[in-house]
Amino acid sequence: MTPAEIHAYIVERMPEALTGFDGEAVQPALEVDREPLVEFALLLRDDEALSFDRLLVISGIDWEGYDENGKGRHRKIARYEEDGTPGDPGPPGTGDLGLMWSLHSMKHRHAITLKLRMPRDDVRVPSVAAVWPTAAWAEREVYDMYGIEFTGHPDLRRMLLPEDWEGYPLRKDYPMPSRYHDVPLEGLPLAVREDQEGGA
């Protein structure tokens, strides 16, 4: 089925799961509601005509700087300055956060993307790890980098960063840390650090 046909098929069976459809995007996307997400995921996986048996990836999104239609210039993620000190991330973000799930059917060789957008101060989404086991890892990574909580996840904790790390590095308003415990965190290239140490 084409993305438009997939959309029409779902509208006939579970319209309450959808909030929109972007068929003109490079990756056509079903815009989804988070409340019936698990039930919707089961339909996508188990309905014979859909058979979305592969979850390829879950991507986090920070919409800070964009309007509600995704237009406008994004705010740049803060970086380390030339002297290695953390750059100023600016004021706290107010833009929405979001998720994208990329799905594929081995049986029918068709694909679709799910897209969800939510307020920055309310980023809780049901886990789909019980539907697609690969989601367990992907959800942990998104939680680690964006702070989006997946309710019902079997083991939701940081995956790349230490458990006591503060903040979520892929949010555009993330303040770069200068230290982690007693370890200085510098943004200087290794060659510059070696020159400084050698000249000391």
mmCIF file of C-alpha atoms in Angstrom:
data_model
loop_
_atom_site.group_PDB
_atom_site.id
_atom_site.type_symbol
_atom_site.label_atom_id
_atom_site.label_comp_id
_atom_site.label_asym_id
_atom_site.label_seq_id
_atom_site.Cartn_x
_atom_site.Cartn_y
_atom_site.Cartn_z
ATOM 1 C CA MET A 1 0.000 0.000 0.000
ATOM 2 C CA THR A 2 1.045 3.574 -0.543
ATOM 3 C CA PRO A 3 1.165 5.942 2.470
ATOM 4 C CA ALA A 4 -2.127 7.508 1.326
ATOM 5 C CA GLU A 5 -3.737 4.073 1.128
ATOM 6 C CA ILE A 6 -2.386 3.175 4.572
ATOM 7 C CA HIS A 7 -3.869 6.398 5.942
ATOM 8 C CA ALA A 8 -7.270 5.733 4.360
ATOM 9 C CA TYR A 9 -7.245 2.151 5.636
ATOM 10 C CA ILE A 10 -6.557 3.280 9.212
ATOM 11 C CA VAL A 11 -9.182 6.043 9.066
ATOM 12 C CA GLU A 12 -11.753 3.309 8.442
ATOM 13 C CA ARG A 13 -10.570 1.215 11.392
ATOM 14 C CA MET A 14 -9.122 3.450 14.110
ATOM 15 C CA PRO A 15 -9.590 7.142 13.300
ATOM 16 C CA GLU A 16 -9.226 8.160 16.962
ATOM 17 C CA ALA A 17 -5.539 7.241 16.805
ATOM 18 C CA LEU A 18 -4.800 9.921 14.200
ATOM 19 C CA THR A 19 -4.528 13.687 14.487
ATOM 20 C CA GLY A 20 -3.436 14.282 10.884
ATOM 21 C CA PHE A 21 -1.586 13.007 7.839
ATOM 22 C CA ASP A 22 1.339 14.578 5.994
ATOM 23 C CA GLY A 23 1.395 12.858 2.646
ATOM 24 C CA GLU A 24 3.620 15.453 0.969
ATOM 25 C CA ALA A 25 6.635 14.974 3.226
ATOM 26 C CA VAL A 26 9.772 13.176 2.070
ATOM 27 C CA GLN A 27 8.759 10.527 4.595
ATOM 28 C CA PRO A 28 4.937 10.603 4.578
ATOM 29 C CA ALA A 29 3.750 10.520 8.170
ATOM 30 C CA LEU A 30 0.681 9.597 10.146
ATOM 31 C CA GLU A 31 0.298 12.173 12.923
ATOM 32 C CA VAL A 32 -0.801 10.250 15.994
ATOM 33 C CA ASP A 33 -2.425 10.752 19.385
ATOM 34 C CA ARG A 34 -0.431 9.405 22.322
ATOM 35 C CA GLU A 35 -3.375 8.089 24.358
ATOM 36 C CA PRO A 36 -4.255 5.053 22.184
ATOM 37 C CA LEU A 37 -0.655 4.570 21.006
ATOM 38 C CA VAL A 38 -0.182 0.982 22.212
ATOM 39 C CA GLU A 39 -3.528 -0.163 20.841
ATOM 40 C CA PHE A 40 -2.701 1.567 17.570
ATOM 41 C CA ALA A 41 0.733 -0.066 17.429
ATOM 42 C CA LEU A 42 -0.923 -3.477 17.837
ATOM 43 C CA LEU A 43 -3.231 -2.707 14.908
ATOM 44 C CA LEU A 44 -0.263 -1.704 12.768
ATOM 45 C CA ARG A 45 1.606 -4.888 13.637
ATOM 46 C CA ASP A 46 -1.210 -7.440 13.665
ATOM 47 C CA ASP A 47 -3.633 -6.333 10.964
ATOM 48 C CA GLU A 48 -2.981 -8.635 7.997
ATOM 49 C CA ALA A 49 -3.166 -5.832 5.442
ATOM 50 C CA LEU A 50 -0.682 -3.676 7.362
ATOM 51 C CA SER A 51 1.745 -6.140 8.992
ATOM 52 C CA PHE A 52 4.252 -3.547 10.226
ATOM 53 C CA ASP A 53 6.562 -6.092 11.806
ATOM 54 C CA ARG A 54 9.727 -3.941 11.885
ATOM 55 C CA LEU A 55 10.344 -0.829 13.951
ATOM 56 C CA LEU A 56 13.483 0.621 12.398
ATOM 57 C CA VAL A 57 14.124 3.611 14.639
ATOM 58 C CA ILE A 58 12.577 6.072 17.070
ATOM 59 C CA SER A 59 13.811 9.640 16.725
ATOM 60 C CA GLY A 60 13.422 12.467 19.207
ATOM 61 C CA ILE A 61 12.719 16.006 17.988
ATOM 62 C CA ASP A 62 13.110 19.401 19.639
ATOM 63 C CA TRP A 63 10.841 21.895 17.860
ATOM 64 C CA GLU A 64 12.300 24.888 19.732
ATOM 65 C CA GLY A 65 12.432 27.856 17.350
ATOM 66 C CA TYR A 66 9.880 26.457 14.895
ATOM 67 C CA ASP A 67 6.224 27.452 14.689
ATOM 68 C CA GLU A 68 3.449 24.882 15.025
ATOM 69 C CA ASN A 69 3.721 24.061 11.326
ATOM 70 C CA GLY A 70 7.447 23.389 11.500
ATOM 71 C CA LYS A 71 8.404 26.642 9.795
ATOM 72 C CA GLY A 72 11.049 29.135 10.848
ATOM 73 C CA ARG A 73 14.677 29.104 11.873
ATOM 74 C CA HIS A 74 15.658 26.630 14.547
ATOM 75 C CA ARG A 75 17.622 27.614 17.608
ATOM 76 C CA LYS A 76 21.162 26.300 17.522
ATOM 77 C CA ILE A 77 22.317 23.854 20.161
ATOM 78 C CA ALA A 78 24.815 25.461 22.551
ATOM 79 C CA ARG A 79 28.453 24.510 22.020
ATOM 80 C CA TYR A 80 31.729 24.950 23.789
ATOM 81 C CA GLU A 81 33.530 28.252 23.151
ATOM 82 C CA GLU A 82 36.996 28.450 21.578
ATOM 83 C CA ASP A 83 38.603 28.546 25.020
ATOM 84 C CA GLY A 84 36.799 25.333 26.004
ATOM 85 C CA THR A 85 34.219 26.927 28.301
ATOM 86 C CA PRO A 86 30.524 26.063 27.880
ATOM 87 C CA GLY A 87 28.586 28.330 25.542
ATOM 88 C CA ASP A 88 25.415 30.111 26.632
ATOM 89 C CA PRO A 89 22.328 28.100 25.587
ATOM 90 C CA GLY A 90 20.117 31.170 25.954
ATOM 91 C CA PRO A 91 16.755 31.213 27.730
ATOM 92 C CA PRO A 92 14.895 27.995 28.583
ATOM 93 C CA GLY A 93 13.088 26.479 25.611
ATOM 94 C CA THR A 94 9.333 26.693 25.208
ATOM 95 C CA GLY A 95 8.912 24.804 21.922
ATOM 96 C CA ASP A 96 7.313 21.387 21.658
ATOM 97 C CA LEU A 97 9.169 18.094 21.738
ATOM 98 C CA GLY A 98 8.275 15.235 19.465
ATOM 99 C CA LEU A 99 8.856 11.682 18.304
ATOM 100 C CA MET A 100 9.013 9.849 15.003
ATOM 101 C CA TRP A 101 8.718 6.080 14.587
ATOM 102 C CA SER A 102 9.853 4.555 11.266
ATOM 103 C CA LEU A 103 7.977 1.351 10.466
ATOM 104 C CA HIS A 104 8.379 -1.237 7.719
ATOM 105 C CA SER A 105 6.541 -4.361 6.662
ATOM 106 C CA MET A 106 8.703 -7.247 5.497
ATOM 107 C CA LYS A 107 5.618 -9.006 4.159
ATOM 108 C CA HIS A 108 4.158 -6.182 2.071
ATOM 109 C CA ARG A 109 7.332 -4.120 1.518
ATOM 110 C CA HIS A 110 5.606 -0.904 2.485
ATOM 111 C CA ALA A 111 6.656 1.700 5.044
ATOM 112 C CA ILE A 112 5.194 4.536 7.069
ATOM 113 C CA THR A 113 6.348 7.067 9.638
ATOM 114 C CA LEU A 114 4.433 7.968 12.788
ATOM 115 C CA LYS A 115 4.837 11.480 14.129
ATOM 116 C CA LEU A 116 3.818 12.853 17.517
ATOM 117 C CA ARG A 117 4.207 16.374 18.905
ATOM 118 C CA MET A 118 3.700 17.313 22.554
ATOM 119 C CA PRO A 119 4.161 20.277 24.888
ATOM 120 C CA ARG A 120 7.620 20.614 26.405
ATOM 121 C CA ASP A 121 6.214 20.441 29.928
ATOM 122 C CA ASP A 122 4.272 17.208 29.320
ATOM 123 C CA VAL A 123 6.507 14.641 27.631
ATOM 124 C CA ARG A 124 5.121 11.284 28.687
ATOM 125 C CA VAL A 125 4.290 8.697 26.028
ATOM 126 C CA PRO A 126 3.265 5.034 26.313
ATOM 127 C CA SER A 127 6.066 2.595 25.532
ATOM 128 C CA VAL A 128 5.648 0.339 22.500
ATOM 129 C CA ALA A 129 8.387 -2.051 23.639
ATOM 130 C CA ALA A 130 5.810 -4.783 24.256
ATOM 131 C CA VAL A 131 4.734 -4.480 20.595
ATOM 132 C CA TRP A 132 8.156 -4.100 18.948
ATOM 133 C CA PRO A 133 10.957 -5.291 21.289
ATOM 134 C CA THR A 134 13.546 -3.141 19.492
ATOM 135 C CA ALA A 135 11.738 -0.124 20.944
ATOM 136 C CA ALA A 136 13.158 -0.926 24.382
ATOM 137 C CA TRP A 137 16.627 0.250 23.339
ATOM 138 C CA ALA A 138 15.453 3.131 21.160
ATOM 139 C CA GLU A 139 13.182 4.507 23.886
ATOM 140 C CA ARG A 140 16.031 4.470 26.381
ATOM 141 C CA GLU A 141 18.226 6.446 24.009
ATOM 142 C CA VAL A 142 15.496 9.046 23.391
ATOM 143 C CA TYR A 143 14.885 9.306 27.127
ATOM 144 C CA ASP A 144 18.610 9.785 27.721
ATOM 145 C CA MET A 145 19.009 12.528 25.107
ATOM 146 C CA TYR A 146 15.619 14.313 25.222
ATOM 147 C CA GLY A 147 14.075 13.429 28.589
ATOM 148 C CA ILE A 148 10.926 11.986 27.019
ATOM 149 C CA GLU A 149 9.428 9.411 29.400
ATOM 150 C CA PHE A 150 8.002 6.162 28.037
ATOM 151 C CA THR A 151 5.423 4.911 30.505
ATOM 152 C CA GLY A 152 5.284 1.153 30.881
ATOM 153 C CA HIS A 153 8.859 0.678 29.656
ATOM 154 C CA PRO A 154 10.392 -2.410 31.327
ATOM 155 C CA ASP A 155 13.673 -0.675 32.284
ATOM 156 C CA LEU A 156 13.675 3.038 31.511
ATOM 157 C CA ARG A 157 17.029 4.499 32.508
ATOM 158 C CA ARG A 158 19.903 6.294 30.860
ATOM 159 C CA MET A 159 21.759 4.311 28.236
ATOM 160 C CA LEU A 160 24.679 6.483 27.071
ATOM 161 C CA LEU A 161 25.189 8.831 30.010
ATOM 162 C CA PRO A 162 25.686 8.116 33.730
ATOM 163 C CA GLU A 163 22.518 7.823 35.813
ATOM 164 C CA ASP A 164 23.325 11.016 37.736
ATOM 165 C CA TRP A 165 23.933 13.146 34.640
ATOM 166 C CA GLU A 166 21.935 16.361 34.693
ATOM 167 C CA GLY A 167 19.821 17.403 31.740
ATOM 168 C CA TYR A 168 19.217 16.087 28.250
ATOM 169 C CA PRO A 169 21.959 16.956 25.721
ATOM 170 C CA LEU A 170 19.894 17.021 22.511
ATOM 171 C CA ARG A 171 17.446 19.594 23.796
ATOM 172 C CA LYS A 172 18.290 22.930 22.217
ATOM 173 C CA ASP A 173 18.256 24.736 25.567
ATOM 174 C CA TYR A 174 20.652 22.257 27.194
ATOM 175 C CA PRO A 175 23.324 24.043 29.271
ATOM 176 C CA MET A 176 26.706 22.476 28.514
ATOM 177 C CA PRO A 177 28.346 21.382 31.785
ATOM 178 C CA SER A 178 31.801 22.597 32.776
ATOM 179 C CA ARG A 179 32.441 19.669 35.131
ATOM 180 C CA TYR A 180 31.125 16.207 35.919
ATOM 181 C CA HIS A 181 31.842 15.541 39.585
ATOM 182 C CA ASP A 182 35.533 16.505 39.781
ATOM 183 C CA VAL A 183 36.272 15.911 36.105
ATOM 184 C CA PRO A 184 36.557 19.066 33.970
ATOM 185 C CA LEU A 185 34.613 18.887 30.729
ATOM 186 C CA GLU A 186 36.337 20.952 28.090
ATOM 187 C CA GLY A 187 35.380 21.679 24.534
ATOM 188 C CA LEU A 188 38.979 22.111 23.445
ATOM 189 C CA PRO A 189 40.355 19.903 20.671
ATOM 190 C CA LEU A 190 42.887 17.334 21.862
ATOM 191 C CA ALA A 191 45.745 19.022 19.939
ATOM 192 C CA VAL A 192 45.064 22.352 21.693
ATOM 193 C CA ARG A 193 44.983 20.670 25.110
ATOM 194 C CA GLU A 194 48.262 18.883 24.405
ATOM 195 C CA ASP A 195 49.876 22.171 23.330
ATOM 196 C CA GLN A 196 48.699 23.863 26.506
ATOM 197 C CA GLU A 197 49.916 21.034 28.711
ATOM 198 C CA GLY A 198 53.245 20.855 26.886
ATOM 199 C CA GLY A 199 53.775 24.587 27.232
ATOM 200 C CA ALA A 200 52.976 24.637 30.943
#
